[in-house]
Amino acid sequence: GAVVSQHPSWVICKSGTSVKIECRSLDFQATTMFWYRQFPKQSLMLMATSNEGSKATYEQGVEKDKFLINHASLTLSTLTVTSAHPEDSSFYICSARVPRLAGGETQYFGPGTRLLVL
Amino acid sequence: AQSVTQLDSQVPVFEEAPVELRCNYSSSVSVYLFWYVQYPNQGLQLLLKYLSGSTLVKGINGFEAEFNKSQTSFHLRKPSVHISDTAEYFCAVDNTDKLIFGTGTRLQVFP
C-alpha cells in the first residue's frame, strides 16, 4: 500500500518551454501533497505544500508563478515549470499523505522526475 | 527553527559489519522522527518512524533506530550490512506539518 507515482520519470526540454510533472497516489486518497527539489548529492528542499481543492503554499524563495501547482483531485497533483531555464534542471520529488487526523503523519514519496533544460 | 543534523556525510563499511548512522535534531516539543533511504535516481523509501511509545523502533531490511529524548538523537543501526544497503540515508523530523531533512549520509558497503 501507499504507492505514489510520478510521470514522467525524466524529461529533457528546450529553454523557454513549460514542463508538467504529475504526481499520483495510487492506492490512497491524499489530501496533502508536497513538492521537493533535490540538487545532486544534496538533501531535499521543500518547494510547496498542496492541499486538495485549495491554493498551494509555497516556501520562502520559491516563485509561485514559475512553479505552478495544481491539486485538483485527491489522487493527483501537478507541478508545471513555466518558461524553464537551465538553472531549473534538477530532480523533482513529490510526496503524499492522508489527513493527519487519519494517521497521516507519514509522507510517501514518488520515484522522482529528473528535469534537464537545455 | 527545527533542524536535523547528520554528522557523517559518508560511512564506509565492510559487508556483514555493524553500522550506525547518526542523527540529532533540535526541538523543544514532541516530534515525529523518520529515516528514509534513497537509492540512485529514485525517490525516498520509508525505513522506519517514531511517533510515540517504545523508543526502540524496528523497520524494514533489518534496520532499527532508538529515540533518545534527552540527547535529542535518533540513530539508525543495523547489526550486519549487505552490499545492497549501499544508498543515501536521510533522517527527518516533523512537528509542524512539514518534514525537515538532514543533509544525508552516504552508506557505502564494500565486499
Short mmCIF file of N, CA and C in Angstrom, two decimals, chain A residues 34 36 38 41-44 46 49 59 91 93 97 100 103 105-112 114, chain B residues 32 34 36 38 41-46 49 51 88 90 94-99 101-104:
data_model
loop_
_atom_site.label_atom_id
_atom_site.label_comp_id
_atom_site.label_asym_id
_atom_site.label_seq_id
_atom_site.Cartn_x
_atom_site.Cartn_y
_atom_site.Cartn_z
N PHE A 34 3.18 17.14 -1.37
CA PHE A 34 4.32 18.03 -1.22
C PHE A 34 5.22 17.90 -2.45
N TYR A 36 9.16 18.60 -3.70
CA TYR A 36 10.52 18.85 -3.27
C TYR A 36 11.43 18.97 -4.48
N GLN A 38 15.62 18.43 -5.40
CA GLN A 38 16.88 17.89 -4.88
C GLN A 38 18.00 18.12 -5.88
N LYS A 41 23.67 15.25 -4.94
CA LYS A 41 24.37 14.98 -3.69
C LYS A 41 23.92 15.92 -2.56
N GLN A 42 22.71 16.39 -2.63
CA GLN A 42 22.18 17.24 -1.56
C GLN A 42 20.86 16.70 -1.04
N SER A 43 20.39 17.34 0.00
CA SER A 43 19.15 16.89 0.62
C SER A 43 17.94 17.43 -0.14
N LEU A 44 16.77 17.09 0.32
CA LEU A 44 15.54 17.56 -0.31
C LEU A 44 15.15 18.91 0.26
N LEU A 46 11.96 21.48 0.45
CA LEU A 46 10.53 21.60 0.23
C LEU A 46 10.25 22.85 -0.60
N THR A 49 3.56 23.08 -0.44
CA THR A 49 2.58 22.14 0.11
C THR A 49 1.26 22.36 -0.62
N GLU A 59 7.10 27.70 -0.18
CA GLU A 59 8.15 28.04 0.77
C GLU A 59 8.83 29.34 0.33
N PHE A 91 16.22 17.37 -9.82
CA PHE A 91 15.42 16.18 -9.55
C PHE A 91 14.24 16.64 -8.70
N ILE A 93 10.82 15.71 -6.66
CA ILE A 93 10.18 14.58 -6.00
C ILE A 93 8.91 15.05 -5.31
N ARG A 97 0.27 12.29 1.54
CA ARG A 97 -0.16 11.68 2.79
C ARG A 97 -1.66 11.86 2.96
N ARG A 100 -3.89 14.18 8.63
CA ARG A 100 -3.15 13.87 9.84
C ARG A 100 -4.03 13.20 10.89
N GLY A 103 -4.24 9.46 10.71
CA GLY A 103 -2.96 8.76 10.76
C GLY A 103 -1.98 9.23 9.72
N GLU A 105 0.66 10.95 9.46
CA GLU A 105 1.91 11.57 9.87
C GLU A 105 3.05 11.17 8.95
N THR A 106 2.81 10.22 8.07
CA THR A 106 3.87 9.70 7.21
C THR A 106 3.67 10.17 5.78
N GLN A 107 4.74 10.68 5.19
CA GLN A 107 4.72 11.04 3.78
C GLN A 107 5.28 9.88 2.97
N TYR A 108 4.60 9.59 1.86
CA TYR A 108 5.05 8.55 0.95
C TYR A 108 5.52 9.23 -0.34
N PHE A 109 6.71 8.85 -0.77
CA PHE A 109 7.36 9.57 -1.85
C PHE A 109 7.24 8.88 -3.20
N GLY A 110 7.17 9.71 -4.23
CA GLY A 110 7.22 9.21 -5.58
C GLY A 110 8.65 8.91 -5.97
N PRO A 111 8.85 8.33 -7.16
CA PRO A 111 10.19 7.95 -7.61
C PRO A 111 11.01 9.10 -8.14
N GLY A 112 10.39 10.27 -8.30
CA GLY A 112 11.14 11.44 -8.77
C GLY A 112 11.09 11.62 -10.27
N ARG A 114 13.45 13.59 -13.21
CA ARG A 114 14.68 14.33 -13.49
C ARG A 114 14.43 15.25 -14.68
N TYR B 32 7.75 13.92 15.47
CA TYR B 32 7.78 12.63 14.79
C TYR B 32 9.14 12.53 14.10
N PHE B 34 11.76 10.24 11.44
CA PHE B 34 11.74 9.30 10.33
C PHE B 34 13.16 9.05 9.81
N TYR B 36 14.57 7.71 6.05
CA TYR B 36 14.26 7.31 4.69
C TYR B 36 15.55 6.87 4.00
N GLN B 38 17.35 6.37 0.09
CA GLN B 38 17.22 6.73 -1.33
C GLN B 38 18.29 5.99 -2.13
N ASN B 41 18.97 7.65 -8.25
CA ASN B 41 17.94 8.07 -9.22
C ASN B 41 16.54 7.58 -8.84
N GLN B 42 16.30 7.44 -7.58
CA GLN B 42 14.98 7.02 -7.12
C GLN B 42 14.46 7.98 -6.05
N GLY B 43 13.17 7.82 -5.72
CA GLY B 43 12.60 8.59 -4.64
C GLY B 43 13.01 8.04 -3.29
N LEU B 44 12.33 8.48 -2.26
CA LEU B 44 12.66 8.04 -0.90
C LEU B 44 11.72 6.94 -0.45
N GLN B 45 12.32 5.97 0.23
CA GLN B 45 11.54 4.86 0.78
C GLN B 45 11.62 4.92 2.30
N LEU B 46 10.48 4.80 2.95
CA LEU B 46 10.44 4.87 4.41
C LEU B 46 11.08 3.61 5.01
N LYS B 49 9.89 4.75 11.50
CA LYS B 49 9.43 6.02 12.05
C LYS B 49 9.17 5.88 13.55
N LEU B 51 6.77 7.66 16.35
CA LEU B 51 5.66 8.58 16.60
C LEU B 51 5.47 8.76 18.10
N GLU B 88 21.81 6.32 0.00
CA GLU B 88 21.81 7.55 0.78
C GLU B 88 20.70 7.44 1.81
N PHE B 90 18.46 9.39 4.81
CA PHE B 90 18.05 10.71 5.30
C PHE B 90 17.24 10.56 6.59
N ASP B 94 9.36 15.91 11.92
CA ASP B 94 8.09 16.54 11.56
C ASP B 94 7.37 16.92 12.85
N ASN B 95 7.19 18.21 13.06
CA ASN B 95 6.29 18.60 14.15
C ASN B 95 5.44 19.81 13.77
N THR B 96 5.62 20.31 12.60
CA THR B 96 4.85 21.48 12.15
C THR B 96 4.20 21.19 10.81
N ASP B 97 3.85 19.95 10.59
CA ASP B 97 3.18 19.56 9.36
C ASP B 97 4.10 19.50 8.15
N LYS B 98 5.39 19.68 8.37
CA LYS B 98 6.35 19.58 7.28
C LYS B 98 7.50 18.69 7.72
N LEU B 99 8.15 18.11 6.73
CA LEU B 99 9.34 17.31 7.01
C LEU B 99 10.58 18.18 6.83
N PHE B 101 14.55 17.72 6.57
CA PHE B 101 15.50 16.66 6.32
C PHE B 101 16.90 17.05 6.76
N GLY B 102 17.66 16.04 7.17
CA GLY B 102 19.08 16.22 7.35
C GLY B 102 19.76 16.22 5.99
N THR B 103 21.06 16.41 6.00
CA THR B 103 21.81 16.52 4.76
C THR B 103 22.13 15.17 4.14
N GLY B 104 21.81 14.09 4.86
CA GLY B 104 22.01 12.76 4.30
C GLY B 104 23.35 12.14 4.66
#
